[in-house]
Coordinates of C-alpha atoms in Angstrom, one line a residue:
X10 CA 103.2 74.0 122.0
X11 CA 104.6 76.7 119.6
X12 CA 102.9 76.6 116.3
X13 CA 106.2 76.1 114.6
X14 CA 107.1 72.4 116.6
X15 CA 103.0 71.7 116.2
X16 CA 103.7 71.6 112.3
X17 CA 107.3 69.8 112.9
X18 CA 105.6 67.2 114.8
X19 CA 102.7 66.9 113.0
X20 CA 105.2 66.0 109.6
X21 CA 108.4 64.2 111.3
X22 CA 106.1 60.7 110.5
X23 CA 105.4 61.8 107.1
X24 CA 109.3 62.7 106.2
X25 CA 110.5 59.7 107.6
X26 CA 108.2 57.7 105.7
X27 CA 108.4 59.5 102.1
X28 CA 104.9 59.6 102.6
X29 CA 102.2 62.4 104.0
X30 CA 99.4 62.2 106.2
X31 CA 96.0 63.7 105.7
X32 CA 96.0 67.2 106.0
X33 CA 92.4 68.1 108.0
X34 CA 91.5 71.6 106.0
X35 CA 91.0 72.2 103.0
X36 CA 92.3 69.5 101.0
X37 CA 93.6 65.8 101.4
X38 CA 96.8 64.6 100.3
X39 CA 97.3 60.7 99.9
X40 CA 100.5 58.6 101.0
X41 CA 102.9 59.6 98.5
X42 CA 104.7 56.9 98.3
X43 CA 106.4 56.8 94.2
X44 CA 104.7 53.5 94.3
X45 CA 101.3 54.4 94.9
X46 CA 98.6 54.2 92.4
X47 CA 96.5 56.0 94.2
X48 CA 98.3 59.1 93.5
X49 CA 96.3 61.4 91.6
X50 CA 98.1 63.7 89.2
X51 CA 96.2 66.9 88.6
X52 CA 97.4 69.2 85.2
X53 CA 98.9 72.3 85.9
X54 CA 96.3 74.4 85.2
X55 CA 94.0 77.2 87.0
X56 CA 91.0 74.9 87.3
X57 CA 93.6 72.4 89.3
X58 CA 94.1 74.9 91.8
X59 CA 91.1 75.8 92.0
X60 CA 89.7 72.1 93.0
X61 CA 92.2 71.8 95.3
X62 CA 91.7 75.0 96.8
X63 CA 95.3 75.9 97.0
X64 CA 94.4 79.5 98.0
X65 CA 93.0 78.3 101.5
X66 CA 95.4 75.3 102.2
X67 CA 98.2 78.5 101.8
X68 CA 95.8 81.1 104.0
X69 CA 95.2 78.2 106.4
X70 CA 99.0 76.2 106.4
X71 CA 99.5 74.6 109.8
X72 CA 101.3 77.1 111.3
X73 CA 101.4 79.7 108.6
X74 CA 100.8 82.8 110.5
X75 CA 104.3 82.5 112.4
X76 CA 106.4 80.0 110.1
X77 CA 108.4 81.4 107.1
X78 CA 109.1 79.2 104.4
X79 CA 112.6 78.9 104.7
X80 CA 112.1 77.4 108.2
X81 CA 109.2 74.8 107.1
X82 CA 112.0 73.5 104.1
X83 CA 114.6 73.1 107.1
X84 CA 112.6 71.8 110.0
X85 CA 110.8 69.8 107.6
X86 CA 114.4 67.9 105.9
X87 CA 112.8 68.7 102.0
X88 CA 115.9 68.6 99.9
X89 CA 116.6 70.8 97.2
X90 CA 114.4 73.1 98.0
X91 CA 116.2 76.1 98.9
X92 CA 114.2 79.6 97.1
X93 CA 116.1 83.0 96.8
X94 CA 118.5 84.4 95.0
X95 CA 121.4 82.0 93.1
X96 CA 119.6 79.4 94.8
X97 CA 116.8 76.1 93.3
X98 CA 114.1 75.6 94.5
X99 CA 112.8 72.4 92.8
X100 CA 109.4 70.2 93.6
X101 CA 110.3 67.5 91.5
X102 CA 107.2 65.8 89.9
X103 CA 103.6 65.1 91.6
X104 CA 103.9 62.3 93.5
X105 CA 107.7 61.8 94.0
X106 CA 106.6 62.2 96.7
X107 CA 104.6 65.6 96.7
X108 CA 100.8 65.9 95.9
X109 CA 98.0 67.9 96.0
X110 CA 98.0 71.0 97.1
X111 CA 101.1 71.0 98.5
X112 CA 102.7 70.0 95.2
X113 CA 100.6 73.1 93.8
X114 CA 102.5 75.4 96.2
X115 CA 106.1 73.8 95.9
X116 CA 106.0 74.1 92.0
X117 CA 104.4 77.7 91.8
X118 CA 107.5 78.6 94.1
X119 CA 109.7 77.1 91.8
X120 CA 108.4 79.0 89.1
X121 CA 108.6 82.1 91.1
X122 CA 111.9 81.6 92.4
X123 CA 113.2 81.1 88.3
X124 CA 111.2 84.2 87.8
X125 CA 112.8 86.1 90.4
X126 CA 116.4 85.2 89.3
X127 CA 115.6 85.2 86.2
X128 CA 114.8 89.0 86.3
X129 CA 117.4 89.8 88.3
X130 CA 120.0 88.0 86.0
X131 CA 118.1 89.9 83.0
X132 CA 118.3 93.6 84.8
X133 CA 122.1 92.8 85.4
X134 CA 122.7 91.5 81.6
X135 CA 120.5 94.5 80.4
X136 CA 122.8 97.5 81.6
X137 CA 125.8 95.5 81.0
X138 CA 124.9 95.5 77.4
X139 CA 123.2 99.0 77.1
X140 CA 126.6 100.6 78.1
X141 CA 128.7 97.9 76.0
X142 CA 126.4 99.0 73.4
X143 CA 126.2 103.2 73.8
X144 CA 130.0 103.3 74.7
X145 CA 130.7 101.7 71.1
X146 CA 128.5 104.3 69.4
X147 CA 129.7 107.4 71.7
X148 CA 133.1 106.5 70.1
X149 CA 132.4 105.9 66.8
X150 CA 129.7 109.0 66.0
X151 CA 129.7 111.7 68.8
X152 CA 131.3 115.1 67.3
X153 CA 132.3 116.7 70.7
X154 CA 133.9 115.2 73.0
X155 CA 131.9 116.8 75.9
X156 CA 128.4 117.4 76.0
X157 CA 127.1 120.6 77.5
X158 CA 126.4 118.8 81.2
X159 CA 122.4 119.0 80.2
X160 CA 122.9 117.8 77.0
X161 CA 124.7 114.9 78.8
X162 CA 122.3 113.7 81.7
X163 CA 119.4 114.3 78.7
X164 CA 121.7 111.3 76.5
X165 CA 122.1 109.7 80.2
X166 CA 118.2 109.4 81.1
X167 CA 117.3 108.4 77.6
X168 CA 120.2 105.5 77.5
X169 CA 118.1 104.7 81.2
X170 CA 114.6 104.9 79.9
X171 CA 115.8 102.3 77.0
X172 CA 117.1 99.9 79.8
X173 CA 113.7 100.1 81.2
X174 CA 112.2 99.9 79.0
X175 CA 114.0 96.5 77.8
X176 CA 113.6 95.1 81.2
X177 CA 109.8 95.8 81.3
X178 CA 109.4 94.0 78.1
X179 CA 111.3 90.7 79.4
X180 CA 109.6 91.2 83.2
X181 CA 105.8 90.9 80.8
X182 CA 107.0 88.8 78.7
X183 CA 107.9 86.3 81.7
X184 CA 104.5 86.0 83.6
X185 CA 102.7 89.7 82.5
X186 CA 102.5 91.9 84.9
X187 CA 103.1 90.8 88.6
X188 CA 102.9 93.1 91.4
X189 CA 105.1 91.7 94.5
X190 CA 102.7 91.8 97.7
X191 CA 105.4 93.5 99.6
X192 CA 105.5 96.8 97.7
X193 CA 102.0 97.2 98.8
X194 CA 102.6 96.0 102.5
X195 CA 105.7 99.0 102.9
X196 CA 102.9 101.0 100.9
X197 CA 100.5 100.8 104.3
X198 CA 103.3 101.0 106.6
X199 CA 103.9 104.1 105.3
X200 CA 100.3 105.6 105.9
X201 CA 100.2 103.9 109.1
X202 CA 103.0 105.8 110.4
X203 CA 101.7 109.0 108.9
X204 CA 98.2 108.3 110.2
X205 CA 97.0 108.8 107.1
X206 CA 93.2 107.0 106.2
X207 CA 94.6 104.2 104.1
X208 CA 91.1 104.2 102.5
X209 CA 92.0 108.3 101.0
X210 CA 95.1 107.5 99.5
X211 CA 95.7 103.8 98.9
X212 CA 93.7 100.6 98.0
X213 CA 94.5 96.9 97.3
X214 CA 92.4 95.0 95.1
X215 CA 92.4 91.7 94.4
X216 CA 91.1 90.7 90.9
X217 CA 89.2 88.1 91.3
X218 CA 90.5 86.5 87.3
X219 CA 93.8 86.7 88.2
X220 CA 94.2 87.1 91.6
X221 CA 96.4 90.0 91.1
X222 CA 97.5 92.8 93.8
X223 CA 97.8 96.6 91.8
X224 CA 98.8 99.7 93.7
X225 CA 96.3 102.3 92.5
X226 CA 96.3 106.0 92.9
X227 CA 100.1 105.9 93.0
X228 CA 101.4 109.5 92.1
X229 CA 104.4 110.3 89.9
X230 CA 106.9 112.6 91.6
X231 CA 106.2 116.4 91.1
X232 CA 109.7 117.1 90.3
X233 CA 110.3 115.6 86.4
X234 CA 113.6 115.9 86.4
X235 CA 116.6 113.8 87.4
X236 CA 119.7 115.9 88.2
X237 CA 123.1 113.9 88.3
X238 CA 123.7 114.9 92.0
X239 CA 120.3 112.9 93.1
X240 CA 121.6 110.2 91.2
X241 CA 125.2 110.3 93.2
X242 CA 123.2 110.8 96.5
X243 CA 120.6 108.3 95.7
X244 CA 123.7 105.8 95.6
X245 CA 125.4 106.5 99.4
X246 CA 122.1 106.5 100.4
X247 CA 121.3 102.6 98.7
X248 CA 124.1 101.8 100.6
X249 CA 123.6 102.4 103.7
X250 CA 120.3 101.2 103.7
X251 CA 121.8 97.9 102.5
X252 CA 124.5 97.9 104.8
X253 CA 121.8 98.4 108.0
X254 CA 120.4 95.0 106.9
X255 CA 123.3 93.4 108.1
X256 CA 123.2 89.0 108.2
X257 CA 124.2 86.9 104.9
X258 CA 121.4 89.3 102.8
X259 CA 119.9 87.0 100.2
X260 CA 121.2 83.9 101.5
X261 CA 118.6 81.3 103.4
X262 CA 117.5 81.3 107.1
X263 CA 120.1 78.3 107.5
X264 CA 122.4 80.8 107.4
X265 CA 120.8 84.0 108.9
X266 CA 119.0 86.2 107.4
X267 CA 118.7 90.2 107.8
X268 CA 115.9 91.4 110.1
X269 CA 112.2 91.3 108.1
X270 CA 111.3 94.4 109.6
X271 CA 114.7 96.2 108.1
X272 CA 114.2 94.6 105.0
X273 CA 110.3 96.3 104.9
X274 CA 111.8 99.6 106.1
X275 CA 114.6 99.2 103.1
X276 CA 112.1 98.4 100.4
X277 CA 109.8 101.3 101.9
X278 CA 112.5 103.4 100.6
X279 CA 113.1 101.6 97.4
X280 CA 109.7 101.5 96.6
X281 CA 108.3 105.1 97.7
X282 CA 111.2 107.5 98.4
X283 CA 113.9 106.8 96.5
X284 CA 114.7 108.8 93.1
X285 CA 114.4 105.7 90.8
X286 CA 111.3 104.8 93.1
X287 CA 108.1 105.1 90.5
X288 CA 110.3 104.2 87.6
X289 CA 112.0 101.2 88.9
X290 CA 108.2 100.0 90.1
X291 CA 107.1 100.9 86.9
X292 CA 109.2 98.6 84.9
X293 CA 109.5 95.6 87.8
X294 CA 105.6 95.2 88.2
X295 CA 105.2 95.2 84.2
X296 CA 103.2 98.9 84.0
X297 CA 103.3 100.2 80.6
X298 CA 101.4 102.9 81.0
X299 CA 102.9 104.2 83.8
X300 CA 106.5 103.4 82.5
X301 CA 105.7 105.9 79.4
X302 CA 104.2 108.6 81.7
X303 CA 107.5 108.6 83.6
X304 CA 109.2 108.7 80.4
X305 CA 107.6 111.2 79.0
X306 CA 107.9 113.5 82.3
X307 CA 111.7 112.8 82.4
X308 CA 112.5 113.8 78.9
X309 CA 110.2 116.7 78.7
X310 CA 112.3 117.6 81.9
X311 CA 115.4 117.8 80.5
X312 CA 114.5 119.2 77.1
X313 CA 117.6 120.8 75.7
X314 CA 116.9 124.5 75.0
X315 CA 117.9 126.7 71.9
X316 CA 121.1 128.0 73.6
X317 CA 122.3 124.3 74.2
X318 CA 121.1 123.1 70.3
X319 CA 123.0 125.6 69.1
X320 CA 126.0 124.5 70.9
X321 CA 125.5 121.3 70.0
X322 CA 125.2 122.0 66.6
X323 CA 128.0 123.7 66.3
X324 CA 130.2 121.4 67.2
X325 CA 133.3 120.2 65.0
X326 CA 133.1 117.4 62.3
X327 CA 135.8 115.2 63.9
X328 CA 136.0 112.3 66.2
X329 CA 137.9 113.7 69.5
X330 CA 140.2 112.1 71.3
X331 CA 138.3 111.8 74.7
X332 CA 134.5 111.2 75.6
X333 CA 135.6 110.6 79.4
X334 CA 133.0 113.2 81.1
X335 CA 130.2 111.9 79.0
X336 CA 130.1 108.6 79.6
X337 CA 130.6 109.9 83.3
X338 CA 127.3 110.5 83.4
X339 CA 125.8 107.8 81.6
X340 CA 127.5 105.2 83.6
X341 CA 126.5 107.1 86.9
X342 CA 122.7 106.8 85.7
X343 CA 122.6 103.5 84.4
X344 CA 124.9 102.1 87.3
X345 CA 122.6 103.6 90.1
X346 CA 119.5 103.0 87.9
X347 CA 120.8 99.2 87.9
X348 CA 121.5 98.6 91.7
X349 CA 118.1 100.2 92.7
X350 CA 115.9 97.8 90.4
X351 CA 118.3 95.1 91.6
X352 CA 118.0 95.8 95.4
X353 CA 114.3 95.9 95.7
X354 CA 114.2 92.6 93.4
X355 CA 116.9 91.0 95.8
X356 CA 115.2 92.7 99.3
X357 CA 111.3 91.7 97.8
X358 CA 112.8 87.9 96.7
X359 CA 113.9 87.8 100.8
X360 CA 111.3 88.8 102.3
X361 CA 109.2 86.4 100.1
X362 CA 111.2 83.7 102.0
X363 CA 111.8 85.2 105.2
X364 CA 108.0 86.2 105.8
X365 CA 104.9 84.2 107.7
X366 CA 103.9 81.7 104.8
X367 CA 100.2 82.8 105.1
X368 CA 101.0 86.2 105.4
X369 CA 100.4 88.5 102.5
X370 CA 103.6 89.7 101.6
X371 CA 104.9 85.5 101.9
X372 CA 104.1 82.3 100.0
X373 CA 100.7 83.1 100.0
X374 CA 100.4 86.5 98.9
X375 CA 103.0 85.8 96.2
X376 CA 101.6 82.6 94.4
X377 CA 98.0 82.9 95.2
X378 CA 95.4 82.6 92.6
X379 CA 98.4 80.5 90.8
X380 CA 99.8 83.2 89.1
X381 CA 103.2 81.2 88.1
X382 CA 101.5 78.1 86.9
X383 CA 102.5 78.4 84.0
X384 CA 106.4 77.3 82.8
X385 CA 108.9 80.4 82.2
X386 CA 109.3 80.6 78.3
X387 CA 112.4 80.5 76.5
X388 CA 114.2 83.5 77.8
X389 CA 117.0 83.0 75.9
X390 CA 115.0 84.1 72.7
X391 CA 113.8 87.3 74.9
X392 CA 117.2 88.0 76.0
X393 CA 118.0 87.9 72.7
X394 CA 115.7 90.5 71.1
X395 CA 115.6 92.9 73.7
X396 CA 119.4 93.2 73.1
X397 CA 118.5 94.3 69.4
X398 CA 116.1 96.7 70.4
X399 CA 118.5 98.0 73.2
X400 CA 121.1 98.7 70.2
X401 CA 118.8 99.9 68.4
X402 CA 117.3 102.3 70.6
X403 CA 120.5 103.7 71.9
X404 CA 121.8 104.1 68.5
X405 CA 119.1 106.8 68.2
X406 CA 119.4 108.3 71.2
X407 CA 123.1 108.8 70.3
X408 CA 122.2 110.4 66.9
X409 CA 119.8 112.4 68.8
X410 CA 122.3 114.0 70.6
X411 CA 124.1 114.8 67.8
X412 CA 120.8 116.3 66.5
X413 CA 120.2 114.0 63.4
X414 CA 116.9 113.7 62.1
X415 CA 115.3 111.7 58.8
X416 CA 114.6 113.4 55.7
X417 CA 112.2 112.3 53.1
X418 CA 112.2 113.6 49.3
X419 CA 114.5 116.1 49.9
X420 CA 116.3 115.6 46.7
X421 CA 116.0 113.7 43.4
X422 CA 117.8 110.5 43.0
X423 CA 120.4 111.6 40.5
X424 CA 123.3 111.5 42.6
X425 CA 126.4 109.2 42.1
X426 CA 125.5 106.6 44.7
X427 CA 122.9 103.6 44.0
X428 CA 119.7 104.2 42.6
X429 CA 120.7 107.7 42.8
X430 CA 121.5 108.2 46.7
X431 CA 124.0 110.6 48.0
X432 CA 127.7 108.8 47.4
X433 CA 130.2 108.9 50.3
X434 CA 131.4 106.3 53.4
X435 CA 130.1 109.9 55.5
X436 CA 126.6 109.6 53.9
X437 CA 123.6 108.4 55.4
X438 CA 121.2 107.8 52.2
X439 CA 119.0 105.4 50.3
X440 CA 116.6 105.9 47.1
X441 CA 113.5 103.4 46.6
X442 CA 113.3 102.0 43.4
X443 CA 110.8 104.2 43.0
X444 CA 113.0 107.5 43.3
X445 CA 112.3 108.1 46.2
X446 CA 115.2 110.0 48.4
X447 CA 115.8 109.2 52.0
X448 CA 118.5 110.6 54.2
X449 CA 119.8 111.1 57.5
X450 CA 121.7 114.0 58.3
X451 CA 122.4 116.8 60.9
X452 CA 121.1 119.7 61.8
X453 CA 123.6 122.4 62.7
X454 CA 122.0 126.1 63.2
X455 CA 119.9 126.7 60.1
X456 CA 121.6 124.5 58.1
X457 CA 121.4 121.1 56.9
X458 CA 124.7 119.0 57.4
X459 CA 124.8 115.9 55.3
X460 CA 127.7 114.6 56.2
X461 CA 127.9 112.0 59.2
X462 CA 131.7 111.0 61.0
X463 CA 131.8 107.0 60.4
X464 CA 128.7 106.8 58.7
X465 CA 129.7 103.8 57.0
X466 CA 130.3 101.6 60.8
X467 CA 126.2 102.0 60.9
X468 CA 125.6 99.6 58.1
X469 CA 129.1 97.8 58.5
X470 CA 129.8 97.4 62.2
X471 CA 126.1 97.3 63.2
X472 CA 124.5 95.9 60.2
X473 CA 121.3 99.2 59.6
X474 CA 120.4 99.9 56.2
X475 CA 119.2 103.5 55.9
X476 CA 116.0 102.2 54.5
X477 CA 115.4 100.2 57.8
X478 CA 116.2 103.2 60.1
X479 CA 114.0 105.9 57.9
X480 CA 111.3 102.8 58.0
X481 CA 111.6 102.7 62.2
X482 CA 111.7 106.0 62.4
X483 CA 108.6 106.9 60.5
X484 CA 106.7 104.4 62.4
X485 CA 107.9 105.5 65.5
X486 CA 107.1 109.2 65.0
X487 CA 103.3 107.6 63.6
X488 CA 102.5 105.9 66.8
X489 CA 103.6 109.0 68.6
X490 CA 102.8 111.6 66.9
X491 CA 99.3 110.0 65.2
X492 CA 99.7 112.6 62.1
X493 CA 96.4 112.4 61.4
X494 CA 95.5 113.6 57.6
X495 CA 99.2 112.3 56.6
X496 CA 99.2 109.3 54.4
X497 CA 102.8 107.4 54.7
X498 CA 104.7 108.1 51.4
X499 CA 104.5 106.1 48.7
X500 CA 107.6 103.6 49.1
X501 CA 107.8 104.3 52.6
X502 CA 105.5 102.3 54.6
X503 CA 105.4 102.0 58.3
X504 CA 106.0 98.7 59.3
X505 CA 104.0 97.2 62.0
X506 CA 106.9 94.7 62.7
X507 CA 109.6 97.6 63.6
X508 CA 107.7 98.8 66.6
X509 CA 108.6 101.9 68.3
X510 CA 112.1 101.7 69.1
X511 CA 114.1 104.1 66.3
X512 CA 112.4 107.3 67.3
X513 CA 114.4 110.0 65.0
X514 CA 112.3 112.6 63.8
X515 CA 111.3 112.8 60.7
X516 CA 110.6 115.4 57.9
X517 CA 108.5 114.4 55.0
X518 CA 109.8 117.6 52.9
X519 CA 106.8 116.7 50.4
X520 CA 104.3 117.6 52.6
X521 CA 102.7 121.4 51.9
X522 CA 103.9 123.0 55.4
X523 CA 107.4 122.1 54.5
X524 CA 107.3 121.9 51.0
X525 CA 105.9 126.3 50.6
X526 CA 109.0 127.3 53.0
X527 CA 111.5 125.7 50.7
X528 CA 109.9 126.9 47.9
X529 CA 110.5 130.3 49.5
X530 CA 114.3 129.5 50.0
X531 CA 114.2 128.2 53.6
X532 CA 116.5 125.8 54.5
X533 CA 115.5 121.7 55.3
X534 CA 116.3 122.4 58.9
X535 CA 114.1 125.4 59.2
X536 CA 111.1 124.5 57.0
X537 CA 110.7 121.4 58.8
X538 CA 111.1 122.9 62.3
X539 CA 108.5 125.7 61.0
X540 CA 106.2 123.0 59.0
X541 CA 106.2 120.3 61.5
X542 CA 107.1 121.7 64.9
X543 CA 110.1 119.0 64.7
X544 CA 112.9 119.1 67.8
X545 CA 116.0 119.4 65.5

């Protein structure tokens, strides 16, 4: 008998009773009737699943090493129960009329199946917002209307990076890091068919803690940067792949499904060849570290050089009428950036379902050790704040572009505005009641230009003081830059609540490298380029 009807048969009582029949290896579960006060109810905790031994009943499930999930649910009549993507999967509460370790494995799928959509909702709400967001502030405070094409892809890939980096925050703050079995299955494939050791180049280990599958020795792609015709090729080539699945993709086995070994051969490419391939893993499985050695490749990549700073800085002080062929770019980046995270999400969620449930890259490899025990939190609240760091972030790398930078006791406060600051709706400036000047303005050649188009929307229409942005910005450039020897000035405090997210440079003109050149007649922007190696 095929191991499929085996496991039909061996339930069909059990359904049509409500109730289940003792499972031989390796744990019981009792009649379930709602009724039965025999019943036991275990918390939902690591040392339940432990007892139970959840691990082996998945690595040893009647028929497991054939049977996909989606096909137990169906042959097996469990209502409401249906895991991928738009869909609920829901186990209801122990003993009505699940138990045991079958319970266990029901409601760690449910949690993984809100995880899954919950990501993929959260990657599609994250570049909706993050070009909602950098299209107002391209409009309201870019100078030229068209980049220099560099100058463009460099606004483009930082706009990305802060996507990411949003999305890595919500994908942590969900369950920590998760690595999805599969990335590591098309990993081996890969070797396999290059006949490669898979000892030399890849390993999979299991921590033992958390149960946990990493990819280690992953390399970063040699080439750092990101040209826009990758990213237009990367997209026909997305396509296709997704159009050679063919079958309802994402939809459940009662409806057909795409061909498993397609979908491994499409996240193979998603996961290891693609342009967006150790970035989008980077921010999906949770890696921080890796996320900001990408990052840091990518933007040292596409470092503007002194012929494009100068055209940049040269550019007129007045709004232009058009910013069509910059936000070109940046909606090609963050639109291809945005279907790559979401098709390996969607193609990893399916296979999840479509895969042998005691197979490593199905049920079992995904919830063993009982990694998504624990409820989702609120991710309302997370949605929430990673919007305002998303507008915050992109508000930076918009002034960026325009080459602003901070200023810090430039001047005296005996100017017209309060306390002292600079006066003016095209000013950018604060004084501490302490006198103490801060400013952001524009570098332009040599020279220092103080004046800012729409200044005045940054406070108004998106509710920054200066203070808070010089505040970010100096502890941004801290944790990157680790001045060592460089006290913070006095009324200028980093603030361990702003985090690294409003990373202008900044020029403490007080300081003696800066502070001798001026004496000597040298402009802001050149003292602090000369004093503090600053980009501007």
């Amino acid at each position: 008998m095929h191991p499929y009807q085996s496991l039909v048969a061996w339930l069909s009582l059990s359904f049509s009773t409500a109730t289940f029949a003792s499972i031989p290896f390796p744990s019981t579960i009792q009649p379930s009737n709602a009724n039965n006060t025999q019943c036991q109810i275990y918390p939902t905790t690591i040392e339940s699943w432990n007892q139970l031994e959840v691990d082996q009943f998945l690595a040893n499930f009647p028929g497991g090493k054939d049977t996909p999930l989606d096909d137990f649910i169906f042959g097996s009549h469990i209502t409401n129960f249906a895991c991928g993507l738009g869909e609920n999967c829901l186990a209801g509460q122990q003993c009505l009329p699940f138990q045991g370790s079958l319970w266990f494995m029901l409601y760690s799928l449910q949690e993984w199946n809100l995880y899954v959509n919950s990501l993929y909702d959260a990657t599609t709400a994250a570049v909706a917002q993050i070009k909602e967001i950098s299209s107002s502030m391209i409009t309201d405070f870019l100078i030229s209307p068209d980049l220099h094409e560099k100058q463009a892809t460099r606004l483009a890939i930082l706009l990305t990076l802060v996507t990411g980096s949003a999305i890595l925050a919500f994908a942590a703050g969900l369950f920590g890091p998760v690595c999805f079995p599969a990335w590591g299955v098309a990993t081996e494939a890969e070797l396999l068919e290059e006949e490669v050791g898979s000892d030399a180049i890849f390993q999979t280990t299991i921590k033992i803690n958390h149960n946990k599958r990493s990819l280690s020795k992953r390399s970063l792609a040699t080439d750092s940067r990101l040209p826009l015709d990758a990213v237009y090729e990367s997209q026909k080539t997305l396509s296709s792949k997704l159009q050679g699945l063919g079958g309802n993709f994402g939809a459940s086995s009662a409806t057909g499904t795409p061909d498993l070994q397609k979908m491994k051969e499409t996240l193979h490419y998603l996961t290891k060849k693609s342009i967006w391939s150790d970035l989008v893993v980077s921010v999906l499985s949770g890696n921080e570290k890796k996320f900001v050695e990408i990052k840091n490749n990518l933007v040292s990549g596409h470092e503007t050089n002194e012929e494009q700073r100068l055209v940049k800085r040269s550019a007129p002080q007045d709004i232009p009428p058009d910013h069509f062929a910059t936000w070109n770019v940046i909606n090609a980046y963050l639109t291809s950036f945005c279907d790559h995270l979401k098709s390996v999400i969607a193609v990893t969620s399916q296979i999840g379902v479509t895969a042998p449930i005691s197979s490593d890259e199905g049920v079992w490899g995904i919830i063993r050790g009982g990694k998504f025990l624990s409820p989702n939190p609120n991710m309302s609240q997370i949605q929430d704040k990673l919007r305002e760091t998303m507008r915050l972030s992109a508000l930076a790398q918009v002034l960026k572009s325009m080459n602003v930078f901070v200023t810090i006791g430039s001047d005296k406060c005996n100017n017209k505005g309060p306390n002292g600051a600079w006066k003016g709706d095209d000013k950018l400036s604060f004084c501490s009641p302490e006198g103490l000047m801060m400013n952001l303005i524009r570098a332009s050649r040599d020279k220092s230009v103080n004046k800012i188009v729409n200044a005045h929307l940054i406070t108004e229409k998106y509710g920054y003081t200066v203070e808070f942005l010089a505040q970010s910005a100096w502890s941004c450039q801290e944790h990157n830059l680790k001045i060592a020897g460089r006290p913070s000035p006095e009324g200028l405090k980093p603030d361990s609540k702003v985090g690294c997210t409003f990373d202008l440079p900044v020029c403490d003109t007080r300081i003696p490298e800066v502070a001798k050149l001026r004496k000597k007649h040298k402009s802001t922007v050149v003292a602090c380029r000369r004093g503090l190696a600053l980009n501007i």
